[in-house]
Amino acid sequence: KLIILKYLKSEKIMLKKYSEIIRYLMVGILTTSVSLGVYYGCVLTIFDPNNALQLQLANIFSWIAAVTFAYFMSHYFVFQSHEKNLIHEAAAFYSARLLTLFIDMALMFILVTLCNTNDKIAKLIVQVIITIANYIFSKLFVFK
């Protein structure tokens, strides 16, 4: 019984220690779903991913939807921010995300336009890289 209590206590400590990362991963999965959903919707209905400009337009629309969703989820749920000046915080959030947008666009250009990788697979791979970079930038520069 004592071993079980010690185990449960250590699990509770671990959960508390890593709860922010767990919440970020949950929101990251939802944000990735928003991003992929908007991107796939764009390239399956409006834009041609074989056209470099249209590929990037679909990517930008996907980014706008995902970042807007991610800001509100990060503010209220992940980092549980108490910042009163939401405009300042949102501006910092979007600024940090602009850097990863450029990384996203460059990787999509390289993978799809230059290497002829399937755009849907490339977008999924790029999302993993971007999710990690976004956590680092959010933690260091936005929700300190």
PDB file of C-alpha atoms in Angstrom:
ATOM      1  CA  LYS A   1       0.000   0.000   0.000  1.00  0.00           C
ATOM      2  CA  LEU A   2       2.858   2.355   0.864  1.00  0.00           C
ATOM      3  CA  ILE A   3       4.500   1.653  -2.506  1.00  0.00           C
ATOM      4  CA  ILE A   4       1.265   2.527  -4.306  1.00  0.00           C
ATOM      5  CA  LEU A   5       0.948   5.797  -2.353  1.00  0.00           C
ATOM      6  CA  LYS A   6       4.556   6.723  -3.154  1.00  0.00           C
ATOM      7  CA  TYR A   7       3.950   5.900  -6.806  1.00  0.00           C
ATOM      8  CA  LEU A   8       0.789   8.009  -6.944  1.00  0.00           C
ATOM      9  CA  LYS A   9       2.554  10.898  -5.234  1.00  0.00           C
ATOM     10  CA  SER A  10       5.463  10.735  -7.689  1.00  0.00           C
ATOM     11  CA  GLU A  11       2.993  10.580 -10.605  1.00  0.00           C
ATOM     12  CA  LYS A  12       1.211  13.672  -9.270  1.00  0.00           C
ATOM     13  CA  ILE A  13       4.547  15.509  -8.974  1.00  0.00           C
ATOM     14  CA  MET A  14       5.507  14.496 -12.516  1.00  0.00           C
ATOM     15  CA  LEU A  15       2.126  15.543 -13.874  1.00  0.00           C
ATOM     16  CA  LYS A  16       2.416  18.937 -12.197  1.00  0.00           C
ATOM     17  CA  LYS A  17       5.993  19.351 -13.413  1.00  0.00           C
ATOM     18  CA  TYR A  18       5.128  18.545 -17.024  1.00  0.00           C
ATOM     19  CA  SER A  19       1.528  19.796 -17.160  1.00  0.00           C
ATOM     20  CA  GLU A  20       2.422  22.836 -19.284  1.00  0.00           C
ATOM     21  CA  ILE A  21       4.169  20.695 -21.872  1.00  0.00           C
ATOM     22  CA  ILE A  22       1.285  18.217 -21.852  1.00  0.00           C
ATOM     23  CA  ARG A  23      -1.217  21.054 -22.368  1.00  0.00           C
ATOM     24  CA  TYR A  24       0.989  22.497 -25.130  1.00  0.00           C
ATOM     25  CA  LEU A  25       1.118  19.139 -26.904  1.00  0.00           C
ATOM     26  CA  MET A  26      -2.670  18.819 -26.679  1.00  0.00           C
ATOM     27  CA  VAL A  27      -3.131  22.316 -28.089  1.00  0.00           C
ATOM     28  CA  GLY A  28      -0.397  21.598 -30.626  1.00  0.00           C
ATOM     29  CA  ILE A  29      -2.357  18.628 -31.932  1.00  0.00           C
ATOM     30  CA  LEU A  30      -5.511  20.759 -32.209  1.00  0.00           C
ATOM     31  CA  THR A  31      -3.599  23.640 -33.818  1.00  0.00           C
ATOM     32  CA  THR A  32      -1.996  21.247 -36.277  1.00  0.00           C
ATOM     33  CA  SER A  33      -5.470  19.935 -37.102  1.00  0.00           C
ATOM     34  CA  VAL A  34      -6.674  23.483 -37.777  1.00  0.00           C
ATOM     35  CA  SER A  35      -3.616  24.213 -39.903  1.00  0.00           C
ATOM     36  CA  LEU A  36      -3.835  20.998 -41.894  1.00  0.00           C
ATOM     37  CA  GLY A  37      -7.605  21.287 -42.273  1.00  0.00           C
ATOM     38  CA  VAL A  38      -7.388  24.796 -43.704  1.00  0.00           C
ATOM     39  CA  TYR A  39      -4.387  23.908 -45.886  1.00  0.00           C
ATOM     40  CA  TYR A  40      -5.966  20.728 -47.261  1.00  0.00           C
ATOM     41  CA  GLY A  41      -9.266  22.547 -47.762  1.00  0.00           C
ATOM     42  CA  CYS A  42      -7.493  25.250 -49.744  1.00  0.00           C
ATOM     43  CA  VAL A  43      -5.471  22.912 -51.984  1.00  0.00           C
ATOM     44  CA  LEU A  44      -8.390  20.566 -52.585  1.00  0.00           C
ATOM     45  CA  THR A  45     -10.827  23.327 -53.560  1.00  0.00           C
ATOM     46  CA  ILE A  46      -9.221  26.646 -54.497  1.00  0.00           C
ATOM     47  CA  PHE A  47      -5.456  26.485 -54.918  1.00  0.00           C
ATOM     48  CA  ASP A  48      -3.153  24.295 -57.013  1.00  0.00           C
ATOM     49  CA  PRO A  49      -0.202  23.132 -54.861  1.00  0.00           C
ATOM     50  CA  ASN A  50       1.842  22.587 -58.035  1.00  0.00           C
ATOM     51  CA  ASN A  51       1.814  26.360 -58.547  1.00  0.00           C
ATOM     52  CA  ALA A  52       4.456  27.810 -56.176  1.00  0.00           C
ATOM     53  CA  LEU A  53       2.466  31.014 -55.526  1.00  0.00           C
ATOM     54  CA  GLN A  54      -0.797  29.186 -54.842  1.00  0.00           C
ATOM     55  CA  LEU A  55       1.031  26.720 -52.589  1.00  0.00           C
ATOM     56  CA  GLN A  56       2.281  29.629 -50.487  1.00  0.00           C
ATOM     57  CA  LEU A  57      -1.152  31.303 -50.421  1.00  0.00           C
ATOM     58  CA  ALA A  58      -2.716  28.113 -49.065  1.00  0.00           C
ATOM     59  CA  ASN A  59       0.122  27.970 -46.542  1.00  0.00           C
ATOM     60  CA  ILE A  60      -0.501  31.571 -45.423  1.00  0.00           C
ATOM     61  CA  PHE A  61      -4.265  31.045 -44.985  1.00  0.00           C
ATOM     62  CA  SER A  62      -3.471  27.920 -42.993  1.00  0.00           C
ATOM     63  CA  TRP A  63      -1.014  29.892 -40.858  1.00  0.00           C
ATOM     64  CA  ILE A  64      -3.486  32.710 -40.091  1.00  0.00           C
ATOM     65  CA  ALA A  65      -6.162  30.263 -38.930  1.00  0.00           C
ATOM     66  CA  ALA A  66      -3.744  28.172 -36.884  1.00  0.00           C
ATOM     67  CA  VAL A  67      -1.985  31.094 -35.189  1.00  0.00           C
ATOM     68  CA  THR A  68      -5.245  32.764 -34.231  1.00  0.00           C
ATOM     69  CA  PHE A  69      -6.506  29.511 -32.723  1.00  0.00           C
ATOM     70  CA  ALA A  70      -3.146  28.852 -31.027  1.00  0.00           C
ATOM     71  CA  TYR A  71      -2.949  32.312 -29.450  1.00  0.00           C
ATOM     72  CA  PHE A  72      -6.235  32.011 -27.606  1.00  0.00           C
ATOM     73  CA  MET A  73      -5.570  28.414 -26.560  1.00  0.00           C
ATOM     74  CA  SER A  74      -2.029  29.276 -25.418  1.00  0.00           C
ATOM     75  CA  HIS A  75      -3.139  32.381 -23.540  1.00  0.00           C
ATOM     76  CA  TYR A  76      -5.980  30.751 -21.613  1.00  0.00           C
ATOM     77  CA  PHE A  77      -5.137  27.062 -21.466  1.00  0.00           C
ATOM     78  CA  VAL A  78      -1.431  26.304 -21.987  1.00  0.00           C
ATOM     79  CA  PHE A  79       0.447  29.128 -20.277  1.00  0.00           C
ATOM     80  CA  GLN A  80      -2.562  30.423 -18.302  1.00  0.00           C
ATOM     81  CA  SER A  81      -1.399  33.961 -18.891  1.00  0.00           C
ATOM     82  CA  HIS A  82      -2.485  36.781 -16.612  1.00  0.00           C
ATOM     83  CA  GLU A  83      -1.345  39.478 -19.029  1.00  0.00           C
ATOM     84  CA  LYS A  84      -3.864  42.335 -19.028  1.00  0.00           C
ATOM     85  CA  ASN A  85      -2.597  43.891 -22.245  1.00  0.00           C
ATOM     86  CA  LEU A  86      -3.832  41.268 -24.710  1.00  0.00           C
ATOM     87  CA  ILE A  87      -2.909  43.404 -27.717  1.00  0.00           C
ATOM     88  CA  HIS A  88       0.735  43.573 -26.634  1.00  0.00           C
ATOM     89  CA  GLU A  89       0.805  39.858 -25.867  1.00  0.00           C
ATOM     90  CA  ALA A  90      -0.952  38.925 -29.134  1.00  0.00           C
ATOM     91  CA  ALA A  91       1.466  41.130 -31.089  1.00  0.00           C
ATOM     92  CA  ALA A  92       4.418  39.333 -29.486  1.00  0.00           C
ATOM     93  CA  PHE A  93       2.773  35.970 -30.199  1.00  0.00           C
ATOM     94  CA  TYR A  94       2.128  36.767 -33.859  1.00  0.00           C
ATOM     95  CA  SER A  95       5.638  38.215 -34.240  1.00  0.00           C
ATOM     96  CA  ALA A  96       7.218  35.040 -32.888  1.00  0.00           C
ATOM     97  CA  ARG A  97       4.993  33.004 -35.189  1.00  0.00           C
ATOM     98  CA  LEU A  98       6.032  35.086 -38.210  1.00  0.00           C
ATOM     99  CA  LEU A  99       9.514  33.634 -37.898  1.00  0.00           C
ATOM    100  CA  THR A 100       8.131  30.118 -37.994  1.00  0.00           C
ATOM    101  CA  LEU A 101       5.878  31.076 -40.922  1.00  0.00           C
ATOM    102  CA  PHE A 102       8.999  31.915 -42.926  1.00  0.00           C
ATOM    103  CA  ILE A 103      10.572  28.619 -41.862  1.00  0.00           C
ATOM    104  CA  ASP A 104       7.336  26.856 -42.867  1.00  0.00           C
ATOM    105  CA  MET A 105       7.254  28.579 -46.261  1.00  0.00           C
ATOM    106  CA  ALA A 106      10.919  27.842 -46.941  1.00  0.00           C
ATOM    107  CA  LEU A 107      10.578  24.176 -46.015  1.00  0.00           C
ATOM    108  CA  MET A 108       7.406  23.796 -48.105  1.00  0.00           C
ATOM    109  CA  PHE A 109       9.136  25.459 -51.063  1.00  0.00           C
ATOM    110  CA  ILE A 110      12.150  23.183 -50.723  1.00  0.00           C
ATOM    111  CA  LEU A 111      10.185  19.976 -50.160  1.00  0.00           C
ATOM    112  CA  VAL A 112       7.343  20.528 -52.641  1.00  0.00           C
ATOM    113  CA  THR A 113       8.657  22.856 -55.340  1.00  0.00           C
ATOM    114  CA  LEU A 114      12.295  21.798 -55.452  1.00  0.00           C
ATOM    115  CA  CYS A 115      12.169  18.162 -54.297  1.00  0.00           C
ATOM    116  CA  ASN A 116       8.720  17.234 -55.665  1.00  0.00           C
ATOM    117  CA  THR A 117       7.576  15.778 -52.322  1.00  0.00           C
ATOM    118  CA  ASN A 118       3.832  15.273 -52.006  1.00  0.00           C
ATOM    119  CA  ASP A 119       2.544  18.571 -50.564  1.00  0.00           C
ATOM    120  CA  LYS A 120       0.263  16.894 -48.011  1.00  0.00           C
ATOM    121  CA  ILE A 121       3.056  14.744 -46.608  1.00  0.00           C
ATOM    122  CA  ALA A 122       5.456  17.713 -46.650  1.00  0.00           C
ATOM    123  CA  LYS A 123       2.946  19.854 -44.742  1.00  0.00           C
ATOM    124  CA  LEU A 124       2.606  17.185 -42.067  1.00  0.00           C
ATOM    125  CA  ILE A 125       6.399  16.902 -41.653  1.00  0.00           C
ATOM    126  CA  VAL A 126       6.800  20.687 -41.546  1.00  0.00           C
ATOM    127  CA  GLN A 127       4.048  20.974 -38.894  1.00  0.00           C
ATOM    128  CA  VAL A 128       6.046  18.819 -36.483  1.00  0.00           C
ATOM    129  CA  ILE A 129       9.119  21.036 -36.874  1.00  0.00           C
ATOM    130  CA  ILE A 130       7.054  24.212 -36.537  1.00  0.00           C
ATOM    131  CA  THR A 131       5.236  22.964 -33.418  1.00  0.00           C
ATOM    132  CA  ILE A 132       8.547  22.441 -31.615  1.00  0.00           C
ATOM    133  CA  ALA A 133       9.901  25.833 -32.708  1.00  0.00           C
ATOM    134  CA  ASN A 134       6.669  27.563 -31.689  1.00  0.00           C
ATOM    135  CA  TYR A 135       6.826  26.128 -28.174  1.00  0.00           C
ATOM    136  CA  ILE A 136      10.379  27.351 -27.726  1.00  0.00           C
ATOM    137  CA  PHE A 137       9.569  30.855 -29.012  1.00  0.00           C
ATOM    138  CA  SER A 138       6.361  31.084 -26.953  1.00  0.00           C
ATOM    139  CA  LYS A 139       8.106  29.966 -23.780  1.00  0.00           C
ATOM    140  CA  LEU A 140      11.104  32.254 -24.225  1.00  0.00           C
ATOM    141  CA  PHE A 141       9.583  35.402 -25.736  1.00  0.00           C
ATOM    142  CA  VAL A 142       5.799  35.569 -25.286  1.00  0.00           C
ATOM    143  CA  PHE A 143       4.525  33.834 -22.139  1.00  0.00           C
ATOM    144  CA  LYS A 144       7.558  34.375 -19.895  1.00  0.00           C
TER     145      LYS A 144
END
